[in-house]
Short mmCIF file of C-alpha atoms in Angstrom, two decimals:
data_model
loop_
_atom_site.label_atom_id
_atom_site.label_comp_id
_atom_site.label_asym_id
_atom_site.label_seq_id
_atom_site.Cartn_x
_atom_site.Cartn_y
_atom_site.Cartn_z
CA MET A 432 7.34 -51.14 -62.01
CA SER A 433 7.59 -49.24 -58.71
CA LEU A 434 5.12 -49.82 -55.89
CA LYS A 435 3.65 -46.35 -56.42
CA LYS A 436 3.06 -46.94 -60.13
CA ARG A 437 1.66 -50.41 -59.54
CA THR A 438 -0.70 -49.01 -56.92
CA LEU A 439 -1.94 -46.25 -59.22
CA ASN A 440 -2.33 -48.68 -62.11
CA GLY A 441 -4.09 -51.14 -59.81
CA PHE A 442 -6.40 -48.41 -58.54
CA PHE A 443 -7.40 -47.39 -62.07
CA TRP A 444 -8.26 -50.93 -63.19
CA SER A 445 -9.86 -51.84 -59.87
CA LEU A 446 -12.04 -48.73 -60.04
CA THR A 447 -12.95 -49.53 -63.66
CA GLN A 448 -13.82 -53.09 -62.68
CA GLN A 449 -15.92 -51.95 -59.73
CA PHE A 450 -17.67 -49.34 -61.85
CA GLY A 451 -18.48 -51.90 -64.53
CA VAL A 452 -19.81 -54.39 -62.00
CA GLN A 453 -21.83 -51.82 -60.09
CA ALA A 454 -23.20 -50.17 -63.22
CA THR A 455 -24.44 -53.57 -64.37
CA SER A 456 -25.79 -54.30 -60.89
CA ILE A 457 -27.63 -50.97 -60.75
CA VAL A 458 -29.32 -51.47 -64.12
CA VAL A 459 -30.34 -55.04 -63.29
CA THR A 460 -31.51 -54.05 -59.80
CA ILE A 461 -33.69 -51.25 -61.17
CA PHE A 462 -35.49 -53.54 -63.59
CA LEU A 463 -35.83 -56.37 -61.07
CA ALA A 464 -37.16 -54.00 -58.40
CA ARG A 465 -39.78 -52.73 -60.85
CA ILE A 466 -40.86 -56.27 -61.77
CA LEU A 467 -40.59 -58.11 -58.45
CA GLU A 468 -42.18 -57.35 -55.09
CA PRO A 469 -40.41 -56.25 -51.87
CA GLU A 470 -41.31 -59.63 -50.37
CA ASP A 471 -39.14 -61.39 -52.98
CA PHE A 472 -36.08 -59.41 -51.90
CA GLY A 473 -37.05 -59.98 -48.27
CA ILE A 474 -36.95 -63.77 -48.71
CA ILE A 475 -33.45 -63.60 -50.19
CA GLY A 476 -32.49 -61.22 -47.39
CA MET A 477 -33.32 -63.99 -44.90
CA LEU A 478 -30.47 -66.02 -46.38
CA SER A 479 -27.84 -63.27 -46.20
CA VAL A 480 -26.43 -64.29 -42.83
CA PHE A 481 -26.05 -67.94 -43.92
CA ILE A 482 -24.44 -67.06 -47.25
CA ALA A 483 -22.00 -64.66 -45.57
CA LEU A 484 -21.19 -67.27 -42.93
CA GLY A 485 -20.51 -69.94 -45.54
CA ASN A 486 -18.23 -67.65 -47.54
CA SER A 487 -16.25 -66.79 -44.40
CA LEU A 488 -15.76 -70.47 -43.62
CA ILE A 489 -14.65 -71.28 -47.16
CA ASP A 490 -12.16 -68.43 -47.28
CA ALA A 491 -10.85 -69.34 -43.79
CA GLY A 492 -8.73 -66.18 -43.77
CA MET A 493 -6.19 -67.97 -45.94
CA THR A 494 -6.60 -65.80 -49.00
CA SER A 495 -5.64 -62.79 -46.85
CA SER A 496 -2.64 -64.79 -45.69
CA LEU A 497 -1.66 -65.45 -49.33
CA ILE A 498 -1.78 -61.72 -50.07
CA ARG A 499 0.16 -60.80 -46.96
CA THR A 500 2.89 -63.44 -47.44
CA ARG A 501 5.65 -62.00 -49.59
CA LEU A 502 6.95 -65.23 -51.11
CA VAL A 503 4.36 -67.79 -52.17
CA ASP A 504 4.52 -70.63 -54.68
CA GLU A 505 2.39 -73.45 -56.08
CA ARG A 506 2.42 -75.27 -52.74
CA ASP A 507 0.68 -72.32 -51.08
CA TYR A 508 -1.93 -71.78 -53.79
CA SER A 509 -2.76 -75.47 -54.24
CA THR A 510 -2.99 -76.16 -50.51
CA VAL A 511 -5.37 -73.26 -49.95
CA PHE A 512 -7.45 -74.31 -52.97
CA PHE A 513 -8.10 -77.80 -51.61
CA ILE A 514 -8.95 -76.48 -48.16
CA ASN A 515 -11.44 -74.03 -49.72
CA LEU A 516 -13.01 -76.84 -51.75
CA LEU A 517 -13.40 -79.21 -48.79
CA VAL A 518 -14.93 -76.50 -46.61
CA GLY A 519 -17.26 -75.49 -49.47
CA ILE A 520 -18.60 -79.04 -49.74
CA ALA A 521 -19.09 -79.22 -45.97
CA ALA A 522 -20.87 -75.86 -45.93
CA TYR A 523 -23.28 -76.93 -48.67
CA VAL A 524 -24.12 -80.22 -46.93
CA LEU A 525 -24.72 -78.35 -43.67
CA MET A 526 -27.09 -75.89 -45.35
CA VAL A 527 -29.07 -78.68 -47.06
CA VAL A 528 -29.46 -80.52 -43.75
CA SER A 529 -30.50 -77.28 -41.99
CA ALA A 530 -32.85 -76.03 -44.73
CA GLY A 531 -36.01 -77.24 -43.03
CA LEU A 532 -35.07 -75.70 -39.68
CA ILE A 533 -34.27 -72.34 -41.28
CA SER A 534 -37.56 -72.42 -43.19
CA ASP A 535 -39.46 -73.12 -39.97
CA PHE A 536 -37.58 -70.37 -38.10
CA PHE A 537 -38.77 -67.72 -40.56
CA ASN A 538 -42.12 -69.45 -41.18
CA GLN A 539 -41.46 -69.33 -44.94
CA PRO A 540 -41.96 -72.81 -46.51
CA VAL A 541 -40.49 -71.71 -49.85
CA LEU A 542 -37.12 -71.11 -48.17
CA GLU A 543 -36.34 -74.82 -47.87
CA SER A 544 -36.14 -75.42 -51.62
CA ILE A 545 -34.49 -72.04 -52.24
CA ILE A 546 -31.69 -72.83 -49.78
CA LYS A 547 -30.88 -76.15 -51.48
CA ILE A 548 -30.44 -74.42 -54.85
CA TYR A 549 -29.06 -71.02 -53.83
CA CYS A 550 -26.34 -72.52 -51.64
CA LEU A 551 -24.79 -74.32 -54.61
CA VAL A 552 -22.62 -71.19 -54.67
CA PHE A 553 -20.61 -72.84 -51.87
CA LEU A 554 -19.53 -75.52 -54.34
CA ILE A 555 -18.82 -72.99 -57.09
CA TYR A 556 -16.93 -70.30 -55.16
CA PRO A 557 -13.75 -72.35 -54.38
CA PHE A 558 -13.00 -72.65 -58.09
CA SER A 559 -12.39 -68.89 -58.34
CA ALA A 560 -11.23 -67.82 -54.86
CA VAL A 561 -7.51 -68.62 -55.16
CA GLN A 562 -7.28 -67.47 -58.77
CA LYS A 563 -8.85 -64.15 -57.83
CA THR A 564 -6.54 -63.82 -54.84
CA ARG A 565 -3.51 -64.29 -57.06
CA LEU A 566 -4.68 -61.48 -59.34
CA VAL A 567 -5.24 -59.21 -56.32
CA LYS A 568 -1.79 -60.02 -54.93
CA GLU A 569 -0.24 -59.17 -58.30
CA MET A 570 -2.56 -56.13 -58.62
CA ASP A 571 -3.69 -57.46 -62.01
CA PHE A 572 -7.14 -55.89 -61.85
CA LYS A 573 -7.27 -55.51 -65.62
CA MET A 574 -7.69 -59.26 -66.03
CA GLU A 575 -10.25 -59.32 -63.23
CA LEU A 576 -12.21 -56.66 -65.11
CA LYS A 577 -12.27 -58.82 -68.26
CA ILE A 578 -13.65 -61.73 -66.26
CA THR A 579 -16.05 -60.09 -63.84
CA VAL A 580 -18.05 -57.67 -65.98
CA PRO A 581 -19.16 -60.18 -68.67
CA SER A 582 -20.20 -62.62 -65.93
CA MET A 583 -22.30 -59.97 -64.20
CA VAL A 584 -23.91 -58.86 -67.47
CA ILE A 585 -24.85 -62.36 -68.65
CA GLY A 586 -26.05 -63.39 -65.17
CA GLY A 587 -28.10 -60.21 -64.93
CA ILE A 588 -29.74 -60.90 -68.28
CA ILE A 589 -30.66 -64.42 -67.12
CA GLY A 590 -32.23 -62.97 -63.96
CA LEU A 591 -34.23 -60.42 -65.94
CA VAL A 592 -35.51 -63.01 -68.41
CA MET A 593 -36.64 -65.20 -65.52
CA ALA A 594 -38.35 -62.22 -63.85
CA PHE A 595 -40.23 -61.31 -67.03
CA GLN A 596 -41.31 -64.95 -67.31
CA GLY A 597 -42.88 -64.76 -63.85
CA PHE A 598 -40.38 -66.78 -61.79
CA GLY A 599 -40.53 -64.27 -58.91
CA VAL A 600 -37.95 -64.85 -56.16
CA TRP A 601 -36.36 -67.63 -58.23
CA SER A 602 -35.17 -64.93 -60.64
CA LEU A 603 -32.79 -63.69 -57.93
CA VAL A 604 -31.62 -67.24 -57.25
CA GLY A 605 -30.98 -67.94 -60.93
CA MET A 606 -29.13 -64.66 -61.44
CA ASN A 607 -26.80 -65.26 -58.50
CA LEU A 608 -25.99 -68.83 -59.51
CA ALA A 609 -25.35 -67.86 -63.12
CA GLN A 610 -23.02 -65.02 -62.14
CA ASN A 611 -20.99 -67.18 -59.76
CA PHE A 612 -20.77 -70.07 -62.22
CA LEU A 613 -19.57 -67.82 -65.04
CA LEU A 614 -17.02 -66.18 -62.75
CA SER A 615 -15.54 -69.51 -61.71
CA VAL A 616 -15.41 -70.87 -65.26
CA GLN A 617 -13.59 -67.77 -66.52
CA PHE A 618 -11.19 -67.51 -63.58
CA TRP A 619 -10.36 -71.16 -64.07
CA PHE A 620 -9.68 -71.03 -67.81
CA LEU A 621 -8.48 -67.47 -68.39
CA THR A 622 -5.87 -67.21 -65.63
CA SER A 623 -2.54 -69.02 -65.42
CA MET A 624 -3.21 -70.42 -61.96
CA ARG A 625 -4.10 -74.13 -61.93
CA PRO A 626 -3.98 -75.97 -58.62
CA LYS A 627 -1.67 -78.98 -58.65
CA TRP A 628 -2.24 -82.18 -56.71
CA ILE A 629 -0.29 -80.79 -53.80
CA PHE A 630 -1.23 -80.48 -50.17
CA ASP A 631 1.63 -79.19 -48.06
CA LEU A 632 0.92 -79.62 -44.36
CA GLU A 633 3.55 -77.08 -43.35
CA ARG A 634 2.13 -74.40 -45.67
CA PHE A 635 -1.35 -75.21 -44.38
CA LYS A 636 -0.19 -74.70 -40.79
CA TYR A 637 1.49 -71.43 -41.73
CA HIS A 638 -1.55 -69.94 -43.45
CA PHE A 639 -3.98 -71.40 -40.95
CA LYS A 640 -2.06 -69.85 -38.06
CA PHE A 641 -2.64 -66.41 -39.53
CA GLY A 642 -6.03 -67.18 -41.03
CA ALA A 643 -7.65 -68.94 -38.06
CA ASN A 644 -8.19 -65.74 -36.13
CA LEU A 645 -9.37 -63.96 -39.26
CA THR A 646 -11.76 -66.85 -39.92
CA LEU A 647 -13.28 -66.57 -36.47
CA ALA A 648 -13.41 -62.80 -36.86
CA GLY A 649 -14.95 -63.23 -40.31
CA ILE A 650 -17.57 -65.62 -38.96
CA ILE A 651 -18.43 -63.22 -36.16
CA ASN A 652 -18.50 -60.28 -38.55
CA SER A 653 -20.58 -62.17 -41.13
CA VAL A 654 -23.14 -63.21 -38.56
CA PHE A 655 -23.44 -59.82 -36.94
CA SER A 656 -23.25 -57.76 -40.12
CA ASN A 657 -26.25 -59.72 -41.33
CA ILE A 658 -27.92 -60.31 -37.99
CA TYR A 659 -30.17 -57.36 -38.70
CA HIS A 660 -31.60 -59.31 -41.64
CA LEU A 661 -32.11 -62.24 -39.28
CA VAL A 662 -33.82 -60.16 -36.58
CA ILE A 663 -35.96 -58.12 -39.00
CA GLY A 664 -36.95 -61.25 -40.92
CA LYS A 665 -37.99 -62.99 -37.69
CA TYR A 666 -39.83 -60.18 -35.88
CA PHE A 667 -41.14 -57.98 -38.70
CA PRO A 668 -43.21 -58.60 -41.87
CA VAL A 669 -41.22 -59.93 -44.82
CA ALA A 670 -41.95 -56.72 -46.79
CA ILE A 671 -40.12 -54.71 -44.11
CA LEU A 672 -37.08 -56.92 -44.60
CA GLY A 673 -37.41 -56.37 -48.36
CA PHE A 674 -37.35 -52.58 -47.89
CA TYR A 675 -34.40 -52.83 -45.50
CA SER A 676 -32.45 -55.18 -47.80
CA LYS A 677 -32.95 -52.93 -50.80
CA ALA A 678 -31.97 -49.80 -48.86
CA ASP A 679 -28.88 -51.54 -47.50
CA SER A 680 -27.79 -52.87 -50.90
CA LEU A 681 -28.25 -49.47 -52.58
CA LYS A 682 -26.26 -47.82 -49.81
CA GLN A 683 -23.43 -50.23 -50.57
CA ILE A 684 -23.13 -49.21 -54.24
CA PRO A 685 -21.03 -46.04 -53.76
CA VAL A 686 -19.25 -47.59 -50.79
CA LYS A 687 -18.15 -50.58 -52.86
CA ASN A 688 -17.21 -48.49 -55.88
CA ILE A 689 -14.96 -46.11 -53.98
CA SER A 690 -13.98 -47.73 -50.70
CA SER A 691 -13.72 -51.39 -51.69
CA THR A 692 -11.76 -50.49 -54.82
CA LEU A 693 -9.04 -48.86 -52.76
CA SER A 694 -9.24 -51.52 -50.06
CA ARG A 695 -8.37 -54.25 -52.56
CA VAL A 696 -5.44 -52.20 -53.85
CA THR A 697 -4.18 -50.96 -50.50
CA PHE A 698 -4.01 -54.27 -48.64
CA PRO A 699 -1.30 -55.72 -50.93
CA MET A 700 0.35 -52.28 -51.02
CA PHE A 701 0.32 -51.97 -47.22
CA SER A 702 1.72 -55.50 -47.01
CA GLU A 703 4.78 -54.49 -49.01
CA ILE A 704 5.61 -51.59 -46.65
CA GLN A 705 4.46 -53.26 -43.43
CA ASP A 706 7.86 -52.82 -41.75
CA ASP A 707 8.10 -49.06 -42.37
CA ASP A 708 5.69 -47.50 -39.88
CA GLU A 709 6.15 -43.91 -41.05
CA LYS A 710 5.61 -44.77 -44.70
CA LEU A 711 2.61 -46.92 -43.74
CA LYS A 712 1.13 -44.05 -41.73
CA GLN A 713 1.49 -41.52 -44.55
CA ALA A 714 0.06 -43.93 -47.14
CA TYR A 715 -2.86 -44.74 -44.86
CA ARG A 716 -3.55 -41.09 -44.10
CA ARG A 717 -3.62 -40.07 -47.76
CA ILE A 718 -5.82 -42.96 -48.81
CA MET A 719 -8.26 -42.40 -45.95
CA GLN A 720 -8.69 -38.73 -46.86
CA GLN A 721 -9.06 -39.47 -50.56
CA VAL A 722 -11.76 -42.10 -50.00
CA LEU A 723 -13.79 -39.93 -47.63
CA PHE A 724 -13.39 -36.87 -49.86
CA TRP A 725 -15.07 -38.58 -52.81
CA LEU A 726 -17.48 -40.74 -50.85
CA THR A 727 -18.91 -37.95 -48.64
CA PRO A 728 -20.76 -35.92 -51.31
CA VAL A 729 -22.12 -39.07 -52.94
CA MET A 730 -23.56 -40.44 -49.70
CA THR A 731 -24.78 -37.04 -48.48
CA LEU A 732 -26.58 -36.09 -51.68
CA SER A 733 -27.96 -39.62 -52.11
CA ALA A 734 -29.57 -39.33 -48.67
CA VAL A 735 -30.90 -35.83 -49.37
CA LEU A 736 -32.37 -36.80 -52.75
CA ALA A 737 -33.54 -40.27 -51.69
CA GLU A 738 -37.28 -39.68 -52.07
CA PRO A 739 -37.31 -38.51 -55.70
CA LEU A 740 -34.55 -41.03 -56.51
CA PHE A 741 -36.50 -44.02 -55.21
CA ARG A 742 -39.77 -42.90 -56.78
CA PHE A 743 -38.22 -42.10 -60.16
CA ILE A 744 -36.01 -45.18 -60.42
CA LEU A 745 -37.78 -47.90 -58.43
CA THR A 746 -41.40 -46.65 -58.46
CA GLU A 747 -43.60 -45.62 -55.54
CA LYS A 748 -43.92 -49.11 -54.09
CA TRP A 749 -40.36 -48.71 -52.73
CA LEU A 750 -40.90 -45.34 -50.99
CA PRO A 751 -41.13 -46.97 -47.51
CA ALA A 752 -37.42 -47.84 -47.94
CA VAL A 753 -36.41 -44.16 -48.19
CA PRO A 754 -35.97 -43.40 -44.46
CA TYR A 755 -34.09 -46.69 -44.02
CA PHE A 756 -31.73 -45.69 -46.82
CA GLN A 757 -31.14 -42.20 -45.42
CA ILE A 758 -30.12 -43.55 -42.01
CA LEU A 759 -27.96 -46.29 -43.51
CA CYS A 760 -26.04 -43.69 -45.54
CA LEU A 761 -24.52 -42.47 -42.27
CA ILE A 762 -23.21 -45.97 -41.63
CA GLY A 763 -21.90 -46.15 -45.19
CA LEU A 764 -19.74 -43.09 -44.57
CA MET A 765 -18.06 -44.82 -41.64
CA PHE A 766 -17.39 -48.10 -43.45
CA PRO A 767 -14.07 -47.18 -45.14
CA ILE A 768 -12.68 -45.85 -41.87
CA HIS A 769 -13.39 -49.18 -40.18
CA SER A 770 -12.01 -51.14 -43.13
CA TYR A 771 -8.67 -49.35 -43.35
CA ASN A 772 -8.08 -49.29 -39.60
CA LEU A 773 -8.57 -53.05 -39.51
CA ASN A 774 -6.29 -53.50 -42.54
CA ILE A 775 -3.46 -52.06 -40.44
CA LEU A 776 -3.93 -54.85 -37.91
CA LYS A 777 -3.91 -57.46 -40.67
CA VAL A 778 -0.74 -56.24 -42.38
CA LYS A 779 0.96 -56.10 -38.99
CA GLY A 780 0.07 -59.75 -38.50
CA ARG A 781 -2.14 -59.06 -35.47
CA SER A 782 -5.03 -61.30 -36.43
CA ASP A 783 -5.34 -62.16 -32.73
CA LEU A 784 -6.11 -58.52 -31.88
CA PHE A 785 -8.40 -58.33 -34.93
CA LEU A 786 -10.42 -61.23 -33.48
CA LYS A 787 -10.59 -59.73 -29.99
CA LEU A 788 -11.90 -56.43 -31.33
CA GLU A 789 -14.56 -58.21 -33.37
CA ILE A 790 -15.74 -60.08 -30.27
CA ILE A 791 -15.96 -56.84 -28.28
CA LYS A 792 -17.84 -54.98 -31.03
CA LYS A 793 -20.29 -57.76 -31.73
CA SER A 794 -21.04 -58.12 -28.03
CA LEU A 795 -22.02 -54.46 -28.11
CA ALA A 796 -24.20 -55.20 -31.16
CA ILE A 797 -26.10 -57.92 -29.30
CA LEU A 798 -26.71 -55.56 -26.39
CA GLY A 799 -27.87 -52.85 -28.81
CA ILE A 800 -30.33 -55.17 -30.56
CA ILE A 801 -31.80 -56.33 -27.25
CA ILE A 802 -32.32 -52.72 -26.17
CA ALA A 803 -33.64 -51.41 -29.52
CA LEU A 804 -35.86 -54.30 -30.71
CA PRO A 805 -38.92 -53.47 -28.57
CA TYR A 806 -38.94 -49.92 -29.99
CA GLY A 807 -39.19 -50.91 -33.66
CA ILE A 808 -37.22 -50.83 -36.88
CA PHE A 809 -36.07 -47.21 -36.63
CA ALA A 810 -34.66 -47.74 -33.15
CA ILE A 811 -32.60 -50.61 -34.59
CA LEU A 812 -31.32 -48.43 -37.44
CA TRP A 813 -30.32 -45.52 -35.20
CA MET A 814 -28.69 -47.97 -32.83
CA ARG A 815 -26.55 -49.15 -35.77
CA VAL A 816 -25.45 -45.56 -36.40
CA GLY A 817 -24.44 -45.10 -32.77
CA LEU A 818 -22.53 -48.37 -32.76
CA SER A 819 -20.70 -47.34 -35.93
CA PHE A 820 -19.18 -44.34 -34.15
CA ILE A 821 -18.22 -46.51 -31.16
CA TYR A 822 -16.55 -48.99 -33.54
CA PHE A 823 -14.55 -46.14 -35.04
CA GLY A 824 -13.17 -45.26 -31.63
CA ILE A 825 -12.22 -48.86 -30.89
CA ASN A 826 -10.64 -49.62 -34.29
CA SER A 827 -8.68 -46.39 -34.63
CA TYR A 828 -7.38 -46.56 -31.04
CA TYR A 829 -5.69 -49.91 -31.58
CA SER A 830 -4.53 -49.42 -35.18
CA GLY A 831 -3.20 -46.00 -34.16
CA LYS A 832 -0.81 -47.65 -31.72
CA PHE A 833 1.01 -49.35 -34.59
CA ILE A 834 1.46 -46.32 -36.86
CA ASP A 835 1.05 -43.39 -34.44
CA TYR A 836 -2.19 -42.24 -36.06
CA GLY A 837 -4.83 -42.47 -33.39
CA VAL A 838 -8.43 -41.44 -32.88
CA TRP A 839 -7.95 -37.70 -32.45
CA SER A 840 -5.52 -37.38 -35.36
CA GLN A 841 -7.99 -39.14 -37.66
CA ILE A 842 -10.86 -36.96 -36.47
CA ILE A 843 -8.87 -33.77 -37.15
CA ASP A 844 -8.11 -34.95 -40.70
CA LEU A 845 -11.68 -36.03 -41.50
CA ILE A 846 -13.90 -33.43 -39.80
CA PRO A 847 -13.31 -30.73 -42.49
CA ILE A 848 -14.48 -33.16 -45.19
CA PHE A 849 -17.66 -33.99 -43.27
CA ILE A 850 -18.41 -30.30 -42.64
CA ILE A 851 -18.10 -29.48 -46.35
CA GLY A 852 -20.28 -32.51 -47.12
CA ALA A 853 -22.95 -31.27 -44.71
CA ILE A 854 -22.95 -27.84 -46.37
CA SER A 855 -23.35 -29.38 -49.83
CA GLY A 856 -26.15 -31.61 -48.54
CA LEU A 857 -28.00 -28.62 -47.10
CA VAL A 858 -27.75 -26.77 -50.42
CA GLY A 859 -28.94 -29.84 -52.35
CA TRP A 860 -31.89 -30.23 -49.97
CA MET A 861 -32.88 -26.55 -50.29
CA VAL A 862 -32.76 -26.64 -54.09
CA LYS A 863 -34.74 -29.90 -54.18
CA ASP A 864 -37.42 -28.46 -51.88
CA CYS A 865 -37.78 -25.34 -54.00
CA ILE A 866 -39.19 -27.52 -56.79
CA GLU A 867 -42.73 -28.81 -56.49
CA ASN A 868 -42.91 -32.32 -55.03
CA VAL A 869 -44.74 -34.13 -57.81
CA PRO A 870 -43.67 -37.40 -59.49
CA SER A 871 -43.44 -35.83 -62.95
CA LEU A 872 -40.72 -33.45 -61.74
CA ASP A 873 -38.63 -36.01 -59.82
CA TRP A 874 -35.98 -36.14 -62.53
CA PHE A 875 -35.59 -32.36 -62.39
CA ARG A 876 -35.37 -32.33 -58.59
CA ILE A 877 -32.64 -35.00 -58.70
CA ILE A 878 -30.56 -33.19 -61.31
CA ALA A 879 -30.98 -29.70 -59.82
CA GLY A 880 -30.33 -30.78 -56.24
CA GLY A 881 -27.41 -33.01 -57.21
CA LEU A 882 -25.68 -30.40 -59.38
CA ALA A 883 -26.17 -27.64 -56.82
CA GLY A 884 -24.81 -29.77 -53.97
CA THR A 885 -21.85 -31.01 -56.02
CA PHE A 886 -20.97 -27.50 -57.18
CA ILE A 887 -20.97 -26.17 -53.62
CA TYR A 888 -18.92 -29.12 -52.38
CA PHE A 889 -16.08 -28.53 -54.82
CA LEU A 890 -16.34 -24.75 -54.59
CA VAL A 891 -15.95 -24.81 -50.80
CA SER A 892 -13.19 -27.44 -51.11
CA LEU A 893 -11.27 -25.17 -53.48
CA GLY A 894 -11.86 -22.15 -51.30
CA THR A 895 -10.62 -23.90 -48.17
CA LYS A 896 -7.71 -25.51 -50.06
CA SER A 897 -8.88 -28.99 -49.17
CA LYS A 898 -5.80 -31.21 -48.95
CA PRO A 899 -7.34 -34.34 -50.56
CA LEU A 900 -8.53 -32.36 -53.60
CA PHE A 901 -5.13 -30.82 -54.29
CA GLU A 902 -3.34 -34.11 -53.66
CA PHE A 903 -5.65 -35.80 -56.14
CA LYS A 904 -4.88 -33.14 -58.71
CA ASN A 905 -1.12 -33.50 -58.23
CA LEU A 906 -1.05 -37.28 -57.97
CA ILE A 907 -3.67 -38.44 -60.49
CA LEU A 908 -4.49 -35.75 -63.03
CA LYS A 909 -0.89 -34.93 -63.90
CA ARG A 910 -0.32 -38.59 -64.70
#
């Protein structure tokens, strides 16, 4: 099968898998949010930085190295598996030892026992990481779909049953552990990859050389991507962190469905054409435009319709999260641009530059937090938006040097999409506001505003002969 056909096939199954996972996640989240309190989500949000940090250490950048390396065998897979397992054990021990200190830092006594149970995921994750990586490298997202969706559904049911039984925050702990355990069991038994008792020092050095910089970058990114949870949890009431965590997670749903789906497909695809700069540039350009074309109306209309959406789906107790969500949607729009620019550095083997850029950007984040913190939660959120645009300039400048597709070229390609998105958002907002703002009519305001905005978006796109729309028609629909 040609690279183009494999990419299209991979995109279809990856999108189906992401849709299945996110659809399950949305349903479970809605019910849990109705049953549990914002404080419960806030407590779990306090752990986000530590969980992300542990996952970065376990991965050690080596799974990315496996995907990027063209010829790999059992020595590579088995060596990386044992490294992941050893680091996972170390990460769990470290979290257990630190549990009391973390609990004291947030002044939440319940955190100590939660950490000791929740962080068992560090022992579970290594048993699926390499198997999943092999499927991604082979673009076998159909098998991943068969494994992931049932695990999410069963784990979600366990979480809901616990919530109905009054377990509170422990419902979220139980759901997460169940999902990760089921994933690892299925990846282990339903895929052909079994690690052998092999540890090849030379293969370790090879993958570690590439992965070390990505590990450091991943650690930095994990800490600073979740540092807002850390800061908000420390300096604001736990309910505020709950509202922020929920807004942030809901913002991620369309981003993960559209952007992350293509990211998982494009990294192995980019790796196969890494030596052809012109082909890499054209592939990158098309993918970037496609992602932003479909993501823009979703994020724009979600922000515009946030108030009736939150009240109708999550109930009025979550309305304080609405302005957080609306601001975070702006950051969500920028995420795929950051992701794909950085993928160029990875496929070019410049993990050293990747690390340097992460250090620069996170230094700016520290400065931003110091400046914004005295002015409250909204100053922090708007600071994140400003930093997101600065990150775009930094990422695209350096990735553009490798494929001759720099900052200005990317802006020219993407501005028309954002303008059309703004027009559709304005129409959706006007239609929504024409309908009386009462809870009983929220469903009608959502449907009317959403349909009106979507109609205008595609109408203007057709009228202006939007390139991504016509490319999608020629590339996807005809097949």
